[in-house]
mmCIF file of C-alpha atoms in Angstrom:
data_model
loop_
_atom_site.group_PDB
_atom_site.id
_atom_site.type_symbol
_atom_site.label_atom_id
_atom_site.label_comp_id
_atom_site.label_asym_id
_atom_site.label_seq_id
_atom_site.Cartn_x
_atom_site.Cartn_y
_atom_site.Cartn_z
ATOM 1 C CA UNK A 1 50.129 13.665 177.276
ATOM 2 C CA UNK A 2 47.471 15.856 178.790
ATOM 3 C CA UNK A 3 47.862 18.300 181.368
ATOM 4 C CA UNK A 4 46.382 18.019 184.983
ATOM 5 C CA UNK A 5 43.699 20.472 184.981
ATOM 6 C CA UNK A 6 44.885 24.103 185.868
ATOM 7 C CA UNK A 7 42.030 25.443 188.281
ATOM 8 C CA UNK A 8 39.152 24.816 189.834
ATOM 9 C CA UNK A 9 35.656 23.620 188.993
ATOM 10 C CA UNK A 10 32.968 25.893 189.642
ATOM 11 C CA UNK A 11 29.315 25.380 190.479
ATOM 12 C CA UNK A 12 27.455 28.033 187.723
ATOM 13 C CA UNK A 13 24.049 28.933 186.748
ATOM 14 C CA UNK A 14 22.625 26.828 183.619
ATOM 15 C CA UNK A 15 19.011 28.098 182.817
ATOM 16 C CA UNK A 16 19.015 26.630 179.858
ATOM 17 C CA UNK A 17 20.257 23.072 181.082
ATOM 18 C CA UNK A 18 18.118 20.032 178.957
ATOM 19 C CA UNK A 19 17.542 18.189 182.710
ATOM 20 C CA UNK A 20 16.209 22.199 184.227
ATOM 21 C CA UNK A 21 13.618 22.103 182.195
ATOM 22 C CA UNK A 22 11.185 19.917 184.537
ATOM 23 C CA UNK A 23 12.966 20.502 187.721
ATOM 24 C CA UNK A 24 13.923 24.105 188.568
ATOM 25 C CA UNK A 25 17.017 22.549 190.990
ATOM 26 C CA UNK A 26 18.717 21.411 188.081
ATOM 27 C CA UNK A 27 19.443 24.829 186.420
ATOM 28 C CA UNK A 28 23.557 24.183 186.993
ATOM 29 C CA UNK A 29 26.260 23.247 185.434
ATOM 30 C CA UNK A 30 30.246 23.351 185.963
ATOM 31 C CA UNK A 31 32.703 25.402 184.946
ATOM 32 C CA UNK A 32 35.895 24.037 184.106
ATOM 33 C CA UNK A 33 39.009 25.427 184.221
ATOM 34 C CA UNK A 34 39.772 24.996 180.224
ATOM 35 C CA UNK A 35 36.723 28.234 180.370
ATOM 36 C CA UNK A 36 33.938 25.349 179.070
ATOM 37 C CA UNK A 37 30.627 24.911 181.006
ATOM 38 C CA UNK A 38 29.896 21.068 180.963
ATOM 39 C CA UNK A 39 27.476 18.988 182.794
ATOM 40 C CA UNK A 40 24.369 21.211 182.789
ATOM 41 C CA UNK A 41 21.771 19.776 184.781
ATOM 42 C CA UNK A 42 23.219 19.082 187.872
ATOM 43 C CA UNK A 43 21.841 20.466 191.001
ATOM 44 C CA UNK A 44 24.063 22.615 193.008
ATOM 45 C CA UNK A 45 24.596 19.726 195.730
ATOM 46 C CA UNK A 46 25.672 17.001 192.872
ATOM 47 C CA UNK A 47 27.895 19.557 191.251
ATOM 48 C CA UNK A 48 29.872 20.569 194.527
ATOM 49 C CA UNK A 49 30.281 17.000 195.145
ATOM 50 C CA UNK A 50 32.220 16.319 191.824
ATOM 51 C CA UNK A 51 33.703 19.494 191.612
ATOM 52 C CA UNK A 52 37.032 18.482 193.593
ATOM 53 C CA UNK A 53 37.247 15.537 191.471
ATOM 54 C CA UNK A 54 37.012 16.893 188.421
ATOM 55 C CA UNK A 55 39.554 19.890 189.301
ATOM 56 C CA UNK A 56 41.975 16.698 190.321
ATOM 57 C CA UNK A 57 41.728 14.845 186.984
ATOM 58 C CA UNK A 58 43.540 15.454 183.599
ATOM 59 C CA UNK A 59 41.258 17.896 181.249
ATOM 60 C CA UNK A 60 41.363 14.750 178.696
ATOM 61 C CA UNK A 61 39.700 12.791 181.519
ATOM 62 C CA UNK A 62 36.732 15.362 181.317
ATOM 63 C CA UNK A 63 35.850 14.055 177.726
ATOM 64 C CA UNK A 64 34.353 10.776 179.181
ATOM 65 C CA UNK A 65 33.555 11.929 182.864
ATOM 66 C CA UNK A 66 30.011 11.657 183.980
ATOM 67 C CA UNK A 67 28.174 13.400 186.918
ATOM 68 C CA UNK A 68 26.444 11.293 189.298
ATOM 69 C CA UNK A 69 23.207 12.696 189.940
ATOM 70 C CA UNK A 70 20.071 11.670 191.611
ATOM 71 C CA UNK A 71 16.285 11.493 189.937
ATOM 72 C CA UNK A 72 13.003 10.966 191.773
ATOM 73 C CA UNK A 73 12.206 7.780 189.789
ATOM 74 C CA UNK A 74 11.968 4.051 190.966
ATOM 75 C CA UNK A 75 14.586 2.056 189.380
ATOM 76 C CA UNK A 76 14.512 -1.986 189.394
ATOM 77 C CA UNK A 77 16.708 -3.989 191.361
ATOM 78 C CA UNK A 78 20.487 -3.469 190.376
ATOM 79 C CA UNK A 79 19.854 -0.576 188.597
ATOM 80 C CA UNK A 80 21.218 2.738 188.882
ATOM 81 C CA UNK A 81 22.550 5.438 189.688
ATOM 82 C CA UNK A 82 21.874 7.799 186.873
ATOM 83 C CA UNK A 83 24.854 10.148 185.127
ATOM 84 C CA UNK A 84 25.000 12.911 183.070
ATOM 85 C CA UNK A 85 27.221 13.485 180.374
ATOM 86 C CA UNK A 86 29.145 17.164 179.894
ATOM 87 C CA UNK A 87 26.404 18.247 177.500
ATOM 88 C CA UNK A 88 23.797 17.161 179.902
ATOM 89 C CA UNK A 89 22.466 13.988 178.563
ATOM 90 C CA UNK A 90 21.155 11.421 181.391
ATOM 91 C CA UNK A 91 22.484 7.924 181.249
ATOM 92 C CA UNK A 92 21.535 5.084 183.567
ATOM 93 C CA UNK A 93 24.026 2.331 184.924
ATOM 94 C CA UNK A 94 21.840 -0.769 183.963
ATOM 95 C CA UNK A 95 23.789 -3.383 185.584
ATOM 96 C CA UNK A 96 27.545 -4.684 186.565
ATOM 97 C CA UNK A 97 29.272 -6.203 183.535
ATOM 98 C CA UNK A 98 28.502 -10.011 183.766
ATOM 99 C CA UNK A 99 32.600 -10.480 183.108
ATOM 100 C CA UNK A 100 34.605 -7.512 183.711
ATOM 101 C CA UNK A 101 35.065 -7.060 187.573
ATOM 102 C CA UNK A 102 34.102 -3.188 188.604
ATOM 103 C CA UNK A 103 32.922 -2.529 185.202
ATOM 104 C CA UNK A 104 29.240 -1.394 184.895
ATOM 105 C CA UNK A 105 27.170 -1.521 181.136
ATOM 106 C CA UNK A 106 25.185 1.842 181.073
ATOM 107 C CA UNK A 107 22.805 3.168 178.585
ATOM 108 C CA UNK A 108 21.133 6.569 177.426
ATOM 109 C CA UNK A 109 18.003 7.517 176.188
ATOM 110 C CA UNK A 110 18.363 7.915 172.106
ATOM 111 C CA UNK A 111 19.239 11.240 170.914
ATOM 112 C CA UNK A 112 18.815 10.038 168.055
ATOM 113 C CA UNK A 113 21.205 6.738 168.533
ATOM 114 C CA UNK A 114 21.420 5.225 172.170
ATOM 115 C CA UNK A 115 25.075 6.067 173.741
ATOM 116 C CA UNK A 116 25.488 2.413 175.548
ATOM 117 C CA UNK A 117 28.835 1.259 176.566
ATOM 118 C CA UNK A 118 30.821 0.313 179.771
ATOM 119 C CA UNK A 119 31.661 2.523 182.703
ATOM 120 C CA UNK A 120 33.334 2.437 185.963
ATOM 121 C CA UNK A 121 33.590 4.686 189.059
ATOM 122 C CA UNK A 122 36.239 7.199 188.949
ATOM 123 C CA UNK A 123 35.835 9.198 192.297
ATOM 124 C CA UNK A 124 33.067 9.981 194.350
ATOM 125 C CA UNK A 125 30.341 11.089 192.373
ATOM 126 C CA UNK A 126 32.330 10.620 189.262
ATOM 127 C CA UNK A 127 32.339 7.879 186.640
ATOM 128 C CA UNK A 128 33.772 7.800 183.205
ATOM 129 C CA UNK A 129 33.135 5.857 180.246
ATOM 130 C CA UNK A 130 35.410 3.379 179.106
ATOM 131 C CA UNK A 131 33.963 2.156 175.768
ATOM 132 C CA UNK A 132 31.009 3.199 174.310
ATOM 133 C CA UNK A 133 29.147 3.457 170.677
ATOM 134 C CA UNK A 134 25.980 4.741 169.830
ATOM 135 C CA UNK A 135 23.369 2.326 168.510
ATOM 136 C CA UNK A 136 19.950 2.579 166.781
ATOM 137 C CA UNK A 137 17.051 1.895 168.533
ATOM 138 C CA UNK A 138 16.836 -1.358 166.373
ATOM 139 C CA UNK A 139 20.343 -2.483 167.228
ATOM 140 C CA UNK A 140 20.320 -1.369 170.738
ATOM 141 C CA UNK A 141 19.905 -5.514 171.693
ATOM 142 C CA UNK A 142 22.585 -6.750 169.750
ATOM 143 C CA UNK A 143 25.039 -3.746 170.907
ATOM 144 C CA UNK A 144 24.132 -4.561 174.259
ATOM 145 C CA UNK A 145 24.502 -8.442 173.928
ATOM 146 C CA UNK A 146 28.089 -7.728 172.122
ATOM 147 C CA UNK A 147 29.168 -5.653 175.384
ATOM 148 C CA UNK A 148 28.600 -8.323 177.599
ATOM 149 C CA UNK A 149 29.721 -11.384 175.519
ATOM 150 C CA UNK A 150 33.415 -9.033 176.091
ATOM 151 C CA UNK A 151 35.229 -11.571 178.424
ATOM 152 C CA UNK A 152 38.142 -8.212 179.623
ATOM 153 C CA UNK A 153 38.151 -4.667 178.973
ATOM 154 C CA UNK A 154 40.632 -4.926 176.146
ATOM 155 C CA UNK A 155 37.981 -6.714 174.307
ATOM 156 C CA UNK A 156 35.415 -4.314 175.184
ATOM 157 C CA UNK A 157 37.676 -1.420 173.907
ATOM 158 C CA UNK A 158 38.243 -3.095 170.865
ATOM 159 C CA UNK A 159 34.429 -4.159 170.040
ATOM 160 C CA UNK A 160 33.237 -0.332 170.806
ATOM 161 C CA UNK A 161 35.871 0.849 167.984
ATOM 162 C CA UNK A 162 34.851 -1.909 165.559
ATOM 163 C CA UNK A 163 30.895 -1.403 166.232
ATOM 164 C CA UNK A 164 29.764 -1.077 162.874
ATOM 165 C CA UNK A 165 27.184 0.953 163.627
#
């Protein structure tokens, strides 16, 4: 059983944040009560918005948490928001899952494989992975099709556990 977070989450400077290389406002991260610095690449405002919600979560939830960010990029209808994982990698919420209520399909850039799966909003400014896999660029479409075919959350979690990639 995981314990509740032992203290506040603070916004701290992160000059080498991956998302900050092209945008100086994204050179911030969150210092967690466990001593780790996560989510490099948030802006101060995004970090502050997520800090309270993250501090209220069990520390185990930080491993799958995603912080909502705003990027100056035009999204197609139904896509968004962008999310930042604990390592500073950007993920896009692509669309609502076709069969699971209040759950969305999300995919990250290849690094080297695509992180993809389903996510749900946990609190204002904070989402979380419910099930995810890493698929090679050649397997990405098959993985998305398999995920879309899952009729419910337990099936999606099983699908992710059994993903051969």
